[in-house]
Protein backbone atom coordinates (compact mmCIF):
# COMPACT_ATOMS: atom_id res chain seq x y z
CA UNK A 1 0.00 0.00 0.00
CA UNK A 2 2.74 2.39 0.93
CA UNK A 3 4.31 1.89 -2.43
CA UNK A 4 1.04 2.44 -4.15
CA UNK A 5 0.70 5.75 -2.38
CA UNK A 6 4.28 6.92 -2.60
CA UNK A 7 4.49 6.40 -6.30
CA UNK A 8 1.76 8.79 -7.13
CA UNK A 9 0.52 11.97 -5.54
CA UNK A 10 -2.08 14.29 -6.88
CA UNK A 11 -1.00 17.89 -7.35
CA UNK A 12 -2.88 20.50 -5.30
CA UNK A 13 -5.24 21.34 -8.12
CA UNK A 14 -5.32 17.69 -9.18
CA UNK A 15 -6.90 16.46 -5.96
CA UNK A 16 -9.59 19.16 -6.05
CA UNK A 17 -10.42 18.41 -9.67
CA UNK A 18 -10.39 14.67 -9.07
CA UNK A 19 -12.66 15.03 -6.03
CA UNK A 20 -14.90 17.41 -7.96
CA UNK A 21 -14.88 15.04 -10.93
CA UNK A 22 -16.09 12.30 -8.64
CA UNK A 23 -18.68 14.51 -7.01
CA UNK A 24 -20.05 16.09 -10.17
CA UNK A 25 -21.95 13.39 -11.95
CA UNK A 26 -25.33 11.98 -12.75
CA UNK A 27 -26.22 12.90 -9.19
CA UNK A 28 -26.07 16.61 -10.07
CA UNK A 29 -27.44 16.55 -13.58
CA UNK A 30 -29.87 13.64 -13.65
CA UNK A 31 -30.82 12.94 -10.03
CA UNK A 32 -30.81 16.44 -8.50
CA UNK A 33 -33.42 18.04 -10.80
CA UNK A 34 -35.92 15.25 -10.37
CA UNK A 35 -35.37 15.13 -6.62
CA UNK A 36 -36.06 18.88 -6.53
CA UNK A 37 -39.18 18.29 -8.60
CA UNK A 38 -40.42 15.43 -6.41
CA UNK A 39 -39.65 17.16 -3.12
CA UNK A 40 -41.19 20.58 -3.36
CA UNK A 41 -38.76 22.74 -5.37
CA UNK A 42 -37.22 25.54 -3.33
CA UNK A 43 -37.89 23.84 0.04
CA UNK A 44 -35.69 20.96 -1.05
CA UNK A 45 -33.01 23.30 -2.38
CA UNK A 46 -32.80 25.21 0.91
CA UNK A 47 -32.48 22.05 3.01
CA UNK A 48 -30.00 20.69 0.49
CA UNK A 49 -27.76 23.75 0.87
CA UNK A 50 -27.94 23.52 4.65
CA UNK A 51 -27.05 19.83 4.52
CA UNK A 52 -24.09 20.47 2.23
CA UNK A 53 -22.73 23.14 4.59
CA UNK A 54 -23.36 21.63 7.98
CA UNK A 55 -23.01 17.92 7.23
CA UNK A 56 -21.33 17.67 3.84
CA UNK A 57 -18.34 19.79 4.81
CA UNK A 58 -17.53 17.93 8.07
CA UNK A 59 -17.98 14.54 6.41
CA UNK A 60 -15.69 15.48 3.49
CA UNK A 61 -13.02 16.63 5.97
CA UNK A 62 -13.47 13.56 8.16
CA UNK A 63 -13.18 11.24 5.20
CA UNK A 64 -10.07 12.95 3.88
CA UNK A 65 -8.55 12.82 7.35
CA UNK A 66 -9.37 9.12 7.70
CA UNK A 67 -7.89 8.45 4.27
CA UNK A 68 -4.67 10.22 5.10
CA UNK A 69 -4.20 8.79 8.57
CA UNK A 70 -5.81 5.39 8.35
CA UNK A 71 -9.00 4.01 9.85
CA UNK A 72 -7.45 1.72 12.44
CA UNK A 73 -10.09 -0.49 13.99
CA UNK A 74 -12.78 1.27 12.04
CA UNK A 75 -11.79 -0.39 8.77
CA UNK A 76 -15.27 -1.88 8.65
CA UNK A 77 -16.64 1.53 7.62
CA UNK A 78 -14.53 1.32 4.49
CA UNK A 79 -15.71 -2.23 3.82
CA UNK A 80 -19.29 -0.99 4.05
CA UNK A 81 -18.45 1.89 1.74
CA UNK A 82 -16.88 -0.35 -0.87
CA UNK A 83 -19.99 -2.52 -0.72
CA UNK A 84 -22.17 0.56 -1.27
CA UNK A 85 -20.04 1.73 -4.20
CA UNK A 86 -20.11 -1.68 -5.85
CA UNK A 87 -23.90 -1.77 -5.55
CA UNK A 88 -24.24 1.76 -6.95
CA UNK A 89 -21.98 0.82 -9.87
CA UNK A 90 -24.51 -1.90 -10.78
CA UNK A 91 -27.01 0.72 -11.93
CA UNK A 92 -24.89 3.86 -12.35
CA UNK A 93 -23.04 2.27 -15.26
CA UNK A 94 -26.33 1.67 -16.99
CA UNK A 95 -27.39 5.29 -16.67
CA UNK A 96 -23.93 6.31 -17.88
CA UNK A 97 -24.61 4.03 -20.86
CA UNK A 98 -27.87 5.84 -21.59
CA UNK A 99 -25.88 9.07 -21.67
CA UNK A 100 -23.60 7.69 -24.36
CA UNK A 101 -26.62 6.48 -26.35
CA UNK A 102 -28.25 9.90 -26.15
CA UNK A 103 -25.00 11.60 -27.02
CA UNK A 104 -24.69 9.45 -30.14
CA UNK A 105 -28.30 10.19 -31.12
CA UNK A 106 -28.23 13.83 -30.18
CA UNK A 107 -27.27 15.07 -33.63
CA UNK A 108 -30.89 14.62 -34.67
CA UNK A 109 -34.14 15.29 -32.85
CA UNK A 110 -34.69 12.37 -30.47
CA UNK A 111 -37.99 10.55 -30.58
CA UNK A 112 -39.72 10.65 -27.14
CA UNK A 113 -40.21 6.87 -27.37
CA UNK A 114 -36.54 6.25 -27.97
CA UNK A 115 -35.78 5.96 -24.28
CA UNK A 116 -38.44 3.29 -23.69
CA UNK A 117 -37.43 1.42 -26.84
CA UNK A 118 -33.72 1.03 -26.32
CA UNK A 119 -33.84 0.52 -22.55
CA UNK A 120 -35.98 -2.56 -23.08
CA UNK A 121 -33.36 -4.08 -25.37
CA UNK A 122 -30.97 -5.84 -22.94
CA UNK A 123 -28.17 -6.29 -25.49
CA UNK A 124 -28.20 -2.65 -26.39
CA UNK A 125 -28.04 -1.60 -22.75
CA UNK A 126 -25.32 -4.12 -22.01
CA UNK A 127 -23.22 -2.97 -24.97
CA UNK A 128 -23.35 0.64 -23.76
CA UNK A 129 -22.50 -0.37 -20.20
CA UNK A 130 -19.58 -2.46 -21.44
CA UNK A 131 -18.27 0.55 -23.39
CA UNK A 132 -18.24 2.58 -20.18
CA UNK A 133 -16.50 -0.17 -18.25
CA UNK A 134 -13.80 -0.39 -20.93
CA UNK A 135 -13.13 3.36 -20.88
CA UNK A 136 -12.84 3.26 -17.08
CA UNK A 137 -10.46 0.30 -17.23
CA UNK A 138 -8.21 2.23 -19.61
CA UNK A 139 -8.11 5.27 -17.30
CA UNK A 140 -7.56 3.16 -14.20
CA UNK A 141 -4.75 1.15 -15.75
CA UNK A 142 -3.02 4.38 -16.70
CA UNK A 143 -2.82 5.06 -12.95
CA UNK A 144 -3.51 7.95 -10.63
CA UNK A 145 -1.38 10.68 -12.10
CA UNK A 146 -1.56 9.93 -15.80
CA UNK A 147 -5.07 8.52 -15.75
CA UNK A 148 -7.32 10.06 -13.13
CA UNK A 149 -5.60 13.42 -12.69
CA UNK A 150 -5.17 14.05 -16.39
CA UNK A 151 -8.73 12.95 -17.23
CA UNK A 152 -10.17 15.18 -14.49
CA UNK A 153 -8.06 18.17 -15.50
CA UNK A 154 -9.51 18.02 -18.97
CA UNK A 155 -13.04 16.96 -18.27
CA UNK A 156 -14.00 19.12 -15.28
CA UNK A 157 -13.12 22.53 -16.79
CA UNK A 158 -14.72 21.47 -20.08
CA UNK A 159 -17.85 20.57 -18.20
CA UNK A 160 -18.06 24.09 -16.78
CA UNK A 161 -17.65 25.63 -20.22
CA UNK A 162 -20.56 23.57 -21.55
CA UNK A 163 -22.67 24.52 -18.57
CA UNK A 164 -21.97 28.22 -19.07
CA UNK A 165 -23.15 28.04 -22.67
CA UNK A 166 -26.36 26.37 -21.52
CA UNK A 167 -26.95 28.90 -18.75
CA UNK A 168 -26.60 31.77 -21.21
CA UNK A 169 -29.17 30.20 -23.43
CA UNK A 170 -31.56 29.33 -20.59
CA UNK A 171 -31.47 32.92 -19.39
CA UNK A 172 -33.25 34.06 -22.54
CA UNK A 173 -35.97 31.43 -22.40
CA UNK A 174 -39.51 32.51 -21.64
CA UNK A 175 -39.81 30.24 -18.62
CA UNK A 176 -36.54 31.26 -16.99
CA UNK A 177 -38.25 33.47 -14.41
CA UNK A 178 -40.80 30.85 -13.47
CA UNK A 179 -37.97 28.33 -13.17
CA UNK A 180 -36.00 30.63 -10.89
CA UNK A 181 -39.07 31.24 -8.74
CA UNK A 182 -39.65 27.50 -8.46
CA UNK A 183 -36.07 26.98 -7.34
CA UNK A 184 -35.49 30.01 -5.18
CA UNK A 185 -38.83 31.30 -3.80
CA UNK A 186 -39.16 29.55 -0.50
CA UNK A 187 -42.31 27.68 0.46
CA UNK A 188 -41.71 26.49 4.02
CA UNK A 189 -44.90 24.44 4.15
CA UNK A 190 -43.32 21.87 1.86
CA UNK A 191 -40.61 20.92 4.34
CA UNK A 192 -41.33 17.45 5.77
CA UNK A 193 -39.10 14.83 7.46
CA UNK A 194 -39.09 12.90 4.19
CA UNK A 195 -37.91 15.98 2.26
CA UNK A 196 -35.16 16.50 4.84
CA UNK A 197 -33.96 12.89 4.60
CA UNK A 198 -34.05 13.03 0.80
CA UNK A 199 -32.04 16.27 0.80
CA UNK A 200 -29.50 14.79 3.20
CA UNK A 201 -29.06 11.63 1.20
CA UNK A 202 -28.92 13.61 -2.07
CA UNK A 203 -26.22 15.90 -0.66
CA UNK A 204 -24.10 12.93 0.39
CA UNK A 205 -24.72 11.12 -2.88
CA UNK A 206 -23.82 14.17 -4.86
CA UNK A 207 -20.62 14.83 -2.93
CA UNK A 208 -19.67 11.12 -3.21
CA UNK A 209 -19.25 10.92 0.54
CA UNK A 210 -19.96 8.28 3.15
CA UNK A 211 -18.49 5.53 1.00
CA UNK A 212 -14.78 5.95 1.30
CA UNK A 213 -14.15 7.40 -2.17
CA UNK A 214 -12.35 10.30 -0.59
CA UNK A 215 -10.53 7.86 1.69
CA UNK A 216 -9.04 6.38 -1.45
CA UNK A 217 -8.20 9.78 -2.97
CA UNK A 218 -6.77 11.17 0.27
CA UNK A 219 -4.17 8.43 0.13
CA UNK A 220 -2.76 10.21 -2.92
CA UNK A 221 -2.93 13.68 -1.35
CA UNK A 222 0.12 15.68 -0.25
CA UNK A 223 0.53 15.78 3.50
CA UNK A 224 0.91 19.55 3.62
CA UNK A 225 -2.34 20.32 1.83
CA UNK A 226 -5.10 21.53 4.15
CA UNK A 227 -8.25 19.47 4.32
CA UNK A 228 -10.58 22.46 4.68
CA UNK A 229 -9.36 24.15 1.48
CA UNK A 230 -9.75 21.00 -0.60
CA UNK A 231 -13.16 20.26 0.91
CA UNK A 232 -14.60 23.74 0.50
CA UNK A 233 -13.51 24.00 -3.13
CA UNK A 234 -14.90 20.57 -3.97
CA UNK A 235 -18.19 21.38 -2.31
CA UNK A 236 -18.52 24.74 -4.03
CA UNK A 237 -17.85 23.23 -7.46
CA UNK A 238 -20.30 20.38 -6.92
CA UNK A 239 -23.08 22.57 -5.53
CA UNK A 240 -22.56 25.15 -8.24
CA UNK A 241 -23.07 22.52 -10.92
CA UNK A 242 -26.22 21.16 -9.26
CA UNK A 243 -27.79 24.61 -8.86
CA UNK A 244 -26.80 25.79 -12.35
CA UNK A 245 -28.13 22.61 -13.91
CA UNK A 246 -31.31 23.16 -11.89
CA UNK A 247 -31.62 26.69 -13.32
CA UNK A 248 -31.19 25.40 -16.89
CA UNK A 249 -33.54 22.45 -16.52
CA UNK A 250 -36.35 24.32 -14.78
CA UNK A 251 -36.12 27.17 -17.27
CA UNK A 252 -36.73 24.57 -19.99
CA UNK A 253 -39.39 22.78 -17.95
CA UNK A 254 -41.40 25.96 -17.42
CA UNK A 255 -40.92 27.22 -20.95
CA UNK A 256 -42.36 24.04 -22.42
CA UNK A 257 -45.05 23.41 -19.80
CA UNK A 258 -43.48 20.18 -18.59
CA UNK A 259 -44.45 18.73 -15.22
CA UNK A 260 -41.47 19.27 -12.86
CA UNK A 261 -42.43 16.13 -10.95
CA UNK A 262 -41.69 13.93 -13.94
CA UNK A 263 -39.24 11.70 -12.00
CA UNK A 264 -36.15 9.87 -13.29
CA UNK A 265 -37.26 10.25 -16.92
CA UNK A 266 -37.05 14.05 -16.69
CA UNK A 267 -33.68 14.36 -18.36
CA UNK A 268 -33.97 11.53 -20.87
CA UNK A 269 -37.59 11.74 -21.99
CA UNK A 270 -38.65 15.26 -21.41
CA UNK A 271 -35.60 17.33 -22.26
CA UNK A 272 -35.13 15.95 -25.79
CA UNK A 273 -38.77 16.92 -26.48
CA UNK A 274 -38.02 20.42 -25.33
CA UNK A 275 -34.77 20.60 -27.30
CA UNK A 276 -36.57 19.61 -30.48
CA UNK A 277 -38.76 22.68 -30.14
CA UNK A 278 -35.87 25.07 -29.70
CA UNK A 279 -34.11 27.31 -32.07
CA UNK A 280 -30.59 25.90 -31.62
CA UNK A 281 -31.95 22.81 -29.91
CA UNK A 282 -29.73 20.28 -31.64
CA UNK A 283 -26.55 22.01 -30.52
CA UNK A 284 -27.79 22.36 -27.00
CA UNK A 285 -28.82 18.74 -27.00
CA UNK A 286 -25.37 17.62 -28.11
CA UNK A 287 -23.74 19.80 -25.47
CA UNK A 288 -26.08 18.65 -22.76
CA UNK A 289 -25.56 14.94 -23.35
CA UNK A 290 -21.84 15.47 -23.73
CA UNK A 291 -21.89 17.15 -20.33
CA UNK A 292 -23.87 14.28 -18.89
CA UNK A 293 -21.68 11.56 -20.39
CA UNK A 294 -18.45 13.24 -19.22
CA UNK A 295 -19.74 13.89 -15.74
CA UNK A 296 -20.89 10.28 -15.45
CA UNK A 297 -17.53 9.02 -16.62
CA UNK A 298 -15.44 10.96 -14.10
CA UNK A 299 -17.69 9.72 -11.30
CA UNK A 300 -17.50 6.16 -12.58
CA UNK A 301 -13.72 6.31 -12.62
CA UNK A 302 -13.69 7.47 -9.00
CA UNK A 303 -16.02 4.70 -7.90
CA UNK A 304 -13.98 2.02 -9.62
CA UNK A 305 -10.76 3.52 -8.26
CA UNK A 306 -12.16 3.28 -4.74
CA UNK A 307 -12.80 -0.44 -5.21
CA UNK A 308 -9.45 -0.98 -6.96
CA UNK A 309 -7.36 0.76 -4.29
CA UNK A 310 -9.30 -1.14 -1.63
CA UNK A 311 -8.38 -4.44 -3.31
CA UNK A 312 -4.75 -3.37 -3.66
CA UNK A 313 -4.50 -2.43 0.00
CA UNK A 314 -6.66 -5.10 1.56
CA UNK A 315 -5.94 -8.09 -0.65
CA UNK A 316 -2.47 -7.06 -1.82
CA UNK A 317 -3.39 -7.49 -5.48
CA UNK A 318 -1.42 -5.82 -8.24
CA UNK A 319 -3.13 -2.84 -9.87
CA UNK A 320 -3.82 -4.80 -13.05
CA UNK A 321 -5.39 -7.70 -11.17
CA UNK A 322 -7.43 -5.39 -8.99
CA UNK A 323 -8.77 -3.58 -12.07
CA UNK A 324 -9.59 -6.92 -13.71
CA UNK A 325 -11.40 -8.26 -10.65
CA UNK A 326 -13.37 -5.04 -10.21
CA UNK A 327 -14.51 -5.05 -13.83
CA UNK A 328 -15.63 -8.67 -13.63
CA UNK A 329 -17.67 -8.11 -10.46
CA UNK A 330 -19.18 -4.91 -11.81
CA UNK A 331 -20.07 -6.53 -15.13
CA UNK A 332 -21.83 -9.34 -13.25
CA UNK A 333 -23.80 -6.79 -11.24
CA UNK A 334 -24.75 -4.82 -14.33
CA UNK A 335 -26.02 -8.01 -15.96
CA UNK A 336 -28.09 -8.89 -12.90
CA UNK A 337 -29.70 -5.44 -12.86
CA UNK A 338 -30.48 -5.78 -16.58
CA UNK A 339 -32.08 -9.19 -16.00
CA UNK A 340 -33.91 -8.22 -12.78
CA UNK A 341 -34.83 -4.55 -13.11
CA UNK A 342 -36.45 -4.57 -9.62
CA UNK A 343 -32.93 -4.64 -8.24
CA UNK A 344 -32.47 -1.10 -9.51
CA UNK A 345 -34.79 0.56 -7.05
CA UNK A 346 -33.59 -1.68 -4.22
CA UNK A 347 -29.96 -0.79 -4.97
CA UNK A 348 -30.67 2.94 -5.20
CA UNK A 349 -32.69 3.11 -1.99
CA UNK A 350 -30.43 0.80 0.01
CA UNK A 351 -27.40 2.91 -0.82
CA UNK A 352 -28.67 6.49 -1.07
CA UNK A 353 -31.07 6.36 1.87
CA UNK A 354 -29.31 4.00 4.26
CA UNK A 355 -25.72 2.97 3.58
CA UNK A 356 -24.43 6.40 2.56
CA UNK A 357 -25.80 8.47 5.48
CA UNK A 358 -24.74 5.68 7.84
CA UNK A 359 -21.23 5.75 6.36
CA UNK A 360 -21.07 9.53 6.76
CA UNK A 361 -22.17 9.21 10.36
CA UNK A 362 -19.47 6.63 11.10
CA UNK A 363 -16.72 8.79 9.58
CA UNK A 364 -17.66 11.79 11.74
CA UNK A 365 -17.89 9.69 14.90
CA UNK A 366 -14.54 8.07 14.19
CA UNK A 367 -12.68 11.31 13.49
CA UNK A 368 -14.56 13.38 16.08
CA UNK A 369 -14.34 10.97 18.97
CA UNK A 370 -11.60 8.42 18.29
CA UNK A 371 -8.82 10.41 16.62
CA UNK A 372 -6.29 12.72 18.22
CA UNK A 373 -7.87 16.19 18.45
CA UNK A 374 -4.58 18.10 17.94
CA UNK A 375 -3.80 16.11 14.81
CA UNK A 376 -7.26 16.66 13.36
CA UNK A 377 -7.16 20.40 14.08
CA UNK A 378 -3.69 20.72 12.58
CA UNK A 379 -4.64 18.97 9.36
CA UNK A 380 -7.96 20.69 8.79
CA UNK A 381 -6.39 24.13 8.27
CA UNK A 382 -3.00 25.83 8.81
CA UNK A 383 -2.35 27.25 12.30
CA UNK A 384 -3.23 30.82 11.29
CA UNK A 385 -6.76 29.70 10.48
CA UNK A 386 -7.29 28.08 13.84
CA UNK A 387 -10.90 29.27 14.04
CA UNK A 388 -11.73 27.46 10.79
CA UNK A 389 -10.33 24.22 12.18
CA UNK A 390 -12.25 24.70 15.41
CA UNK A 391 -15.57 25.34 13.65
CA UNK A 392 -15.18 22.35 11.36
CA UNK A 393 -14.04 20.18 14.24
CA UNK A 394 -17.17 21.19 16.19
CA UNK A 395 -19.29 20.19 13.21
CA UNK A 396 -17.47 16.86 12.92
CA UNK A 397 -17.67 16.03 16.61
CA UNK A 398 -21.13 17.27 17.63
CA UNK A 399 -23.37 18.78 15.00
CA UNK A 400 -23.02 16.33 12.11
CA UNK A 401 -23.32 13.03 14.02
CA UNK A 402 -26.26 14.11 16.18
CA UNK A 403 -28.30 15.71 13.44
CA UNK A 404 -27.55 13.03 10.84
CA UNK A 405 -28.74 10.43 13.34
CA UNK A 406 -31.93 12.35 14.11
CA UNK A 407 -32.74 12.90 10.44
CA UNK A 408 -31.95 9.32 9.64
CA UNK A 409 -34.19 7.88 12.36
CA UNK A 410 -36.98 10.37 11.62
CA UNK A 411 -36.88 9.64 7.91
CA UNK A 412 -37.02 5.87 8.18
CA UNK A 413 -39.72 5.66 10.87
N1 LIG B 1 -21.39 11.92 -6.71
C1 LIG B 1 -21.70 11.23 -7.91
C2 LIG B 1 -22.75 11.99 -8.67
O1 LIG B 1 -23.17 13.03 -8.28
C3 LIG B 1 -22.23 9.87 -7.70
C4 LIG B 1 -21.39 9.02 -6.91
C5 LIG B 1 -21.98 8.34 -5.92
C6 LIG B 1 -20.05 8.91 -7.18
C7 LIG B 1 -21.23 7.53 -5.16
C8 LIG B 1 -19.30 8.10 -6.41
C9 LIG B 1 -19.90 7.42 -5.40
O2 LIG B 1 -23.18 11.53 -9.67
PDB file of C-alpha atoms in Angstrom, residues 19-35 44 48 51-52 55-56 59-60 63 84-96 196-214 234 238-239 242 295-296 299-300 302-303 344-360:
ATOM      1  CA  UNK A  19     -12.664  15.033  -6.027  1.00  0.00           C
ATOM      2  CA  UNK A  20     -14.904  17.415  -7.963  1.00  0.00           C
ATOM      3  CA  UNK A  21     -14.876  15.045 -10.933  1.00  0.00           C
ATOM      4  CA  UNK A  22     -16.087  12.302  -8.643  1.00  0.00           C
ATOM      5  CA  UNK A  23     -18.682  14.507  -7.005  1.00  0.00           C
ATOM      6  CA  UNK A  24     -20.049  16.086 -10.173  1.00  0.00           C
ATOM      7  CA  UNK A  25     -21.948  13.390 -11.945  1.00  0.00           C
ATOM      8  CA  UNK A  26     -25.326  11.983 -12.754  1.00  0.00           C
ATOM      9  CA  UNK A  27     -26.218  12.903  -9.186  1.00  0.00           C
ATOM     10  CA  UNK A  28     -26.072  16.606 -10.066  1.00  0.00           C
ATOM     11  CA  UNK A  29     -27.444  16.552 -13.577  1.00  0.00           C
ATOM     12  CA  UNK A  30     -29.867  13.638 -13.655  1.00  0.00           C
ATOM     13  CA  UNK A  31     -30.824  12.940 -10.026  1.00  0.00           C
ATOM     14  CA  UNK A  32     -30.806  16.439  -8.501  1.00  0.00           C
ATOM     15  CA  UNK A  33     -33.416  18.043 -10.797  1.00  0.00           C
ATOM     16  CA  UNK A  34     -35.923  15.254 -10.374  1.00  0.00           C
ATOM     17  CA  UNK A  35     -35.366  15.132  -6.619  1.00  0.00           C
ATOM     18  CA  UNK A  44     -35.689  20.958  -1.052  1.00  0.00           C
ATOM     19  CA  UNK A  48     -30.000  20.689   0.489  1.00  0.00           C
ATOM     20  CA  UNK A  51     -27.052  19.825   4.516  1.00  0.00           C
ATOM     21  CA  UNK A  52     -24.090  20.469   2.235  1.00  0.00           C
ATOM     22  CA  UNK A  55     -23.008  17.924   7.232  1.00  0.00           C
ATOM     23  CA  UNK A  56     -21.331  17.667   3.836  1.00  0.00           C
ATOM     24  CA  UNK A  59     -17.983  14.537   6.412  1.00  0.00           C
ATOM     25  CA  UNK A  60     -15.694  15.477   3.486  1.00  0.00           C
ATOM     26  CA  UNK A  63     -13.175  11.235   5.196  1.00  0.00           C
ATOM     27  CA  UNK A  84     -22.174   0.559  -1.273  1.00  0.00           C
ATOM     28  CA  UNK A  85     -20.041   1.733  -4.195  1.00  0.00           C
ATOM     29  CA  UNK A  86     -20.112  -1.678  -5.855  1.00  0.00           C
ATOM     30  CA  UNK A  87     -23.896  -1.768  -5.545  1.00  0.00           C
ATOM     31  CA  UNK A  88     -24.236   1.756  -6.948  1.00  0.00           C
ATOM     32  CA  UNK A  89     -21.981   0.821  -9.866  1.00  0.00           C
ATOM     33  CA  UNK A  90     -24.506  -1.896 -10.785  1.00  0.00           C
ATOM     34  CA  UNK A  91     -27.011   0.721 -11.933  1.00  0.00           C
ATOM     35  CA  UNK A  92     -24.891   3.862 -12.349  1.00  0.00           C
ATOM     36  CA  UNK A  93     -23.040   2.273 -15.263  1.00  0.00           C
ATOM     37  CA  UNK A  94     -26.332   1.668 -16.990  1.00  0.00           C
ATOM     38  CA  UNK A  95     -27.388   5.292 -16.674  1.00  0.00           C
ATOM     39  CA  UNK A  96     -23.934   6.311 -17.882  1.00  0.00           C
ATOM     40  CA  UNK A 196     -35.164  16.498   4.838  1.00  0.00           C
ATOM     41  CA  UNK A 197     -33.956  12.886   4.596  1.00  0.00           C
ATOM     42  CA  UNK A 198     -34.054  13.033   0.796  1.00  0.00           C
ATOM     43  CA  UNK A 199     -32.040  16.266   0.797  1.00  0.00           C
ATOM     44  CA  UNK A 200     -29.503  14.790   3.202  1.00  0.00           C
ATOM     45  CA  UNK A 201     -29.061  11.633   1.196  1.00  0.00           C
ATOM     46  CA  UNK A 202     -28.919  13.614  -2.065  1.00  0.00           C
ATOM     47  CA  UNK A 203     -26.220  15.900  -0.665  1.00  0.00           C
ATOM     48  CA  UNK A 204     -24.097  12.929   0.388  1.00  0.00           C
ATOM     49  CA  UNK A 205     -24.719  11.116  -2.876  1.00  0.00           C
ATOM     50  CA  UNK A 206     -23.820  14.174  -4.862  1.00  0.00           C
ATOM     51  CA  UNK A 207     -20.625  14.831  -2.931  1.00  0.00           C
ATOM     52  CA  UNK A 208     -19.670  11.118  -3.212  1.00  0.00           C
ATOM     53  CA  UNK A 209     -19.245  10.916   0.545  1.00  0.00           C
ATOM     54  CA  UNK A 210     -19.957   8.281   3.150  1.00  0.00           C
ATOM     55  CA  UNK A 211     -18.489   5.529   0.995  1.00  0.00           C
ATOM     56  CA  UNK A 212     -14.775   5.947   1.299  1.00  0.00           C
ATOM     57  CA  UNK A 213     -14.154   7.398  -2.170  1.00  0.00           C
ATOM     58  CA  UNK A 214     -12.345  10.299  -0.591  1.00  0.00           C
ATOM     59  CA  UNK A 234     -14.898  20.572  -3.974  1.00  0.00           C
ATOM     60  CA  UNK A 238     -20.302  20.379  -6.916  1.00  0.00           C
ATOM     61  CA  UNK A 239     -23.075  22.575  -5.532  1.00  0.00           C
ATOM     62  CA  UNK A 242     -26.218  21.155  -9.257  1.00  0.00           C
ATOM     63  CA  UNK A 295     -19.741  13.889 -15.735  1.00  0.00           C
ATOM     64  CA  UNK A 296     -20.891  10.280 -15.450  1.00  0.00           C
ATOM     65  CA  UNK A 299     -17.692   9.717 -11.301  1.00  0.00           C
ATOM     66  CA  UNK A 300     -17.500   6.158 -12.580  1.00  0.00           C
ATOM     67  CA  UNK A 302     -13.694   7.474  -8.997  1.00  0.00           C
ATOM     68  CA  UNK A 303     -16.018   4.698  -7.895  1.00  0.00           C
ATOM     69  CA  UNK A 344     -32.474  -1.099  -9.513  1.00  0.00           C
ATOM     70  CA  UNK A 345     -34.789   0.559  -7.047  1.00  0.00           C
ATOM     71  CA  UNK A 346     -33.589  -1.682  -4.220  1.00  0.00           C
ATOM     72  CA  UNK A 347     -29.958  -0.788  -4.975  1.00  0.00           C
ATOM     73  CA  UNK A 348     -30.665   2.940  -5.201  1.00  0.00           C
ATOM     74  CA  UNK A 349     -32.694   3.113  -1.994  1.00  0.00           C
ATOM     75  CA  UNK A 350     -30.431   0.800   0.005  1.00  0.00           C
ATOM     76  CA  UNK A 351     -27.402   2.906  -0.816  1.00  0.00           C
ATOM     77  CA  UNK A 352     -28.671   6.487  -1.069  1.00  0.00           C
ATOM     78  CA  UNK A 353     -31.066   6.363   1.866  1.00  0.00           C
ATOM     79  CA  UNK A 354     -29.310   4.004   4.256  1.00  0.00           C
ATOM     80  CA  UNK A 355     -25.724   2.966   3.584  1.00  0.00           C
ATOM     81  CA  UNK A 356     -24.426   6.397   2.558  1.00  0.00           C
ATOM     82  CA  UNK A 357     -25.803   8.466   5.482  1.00  0.00           C
ATOM     83  CA  UNK A 358     -24.735   5.679   7.839  1.00  0.00           C
ATOM     84  CA  UNK A 359     -21.233   5.746   6.355  1.00  0.00           C
ATOM     85  CA  UNK A 360     -21.065   9.534   6.759  1.00  0.00           C
TER      86      UNK A 360
END
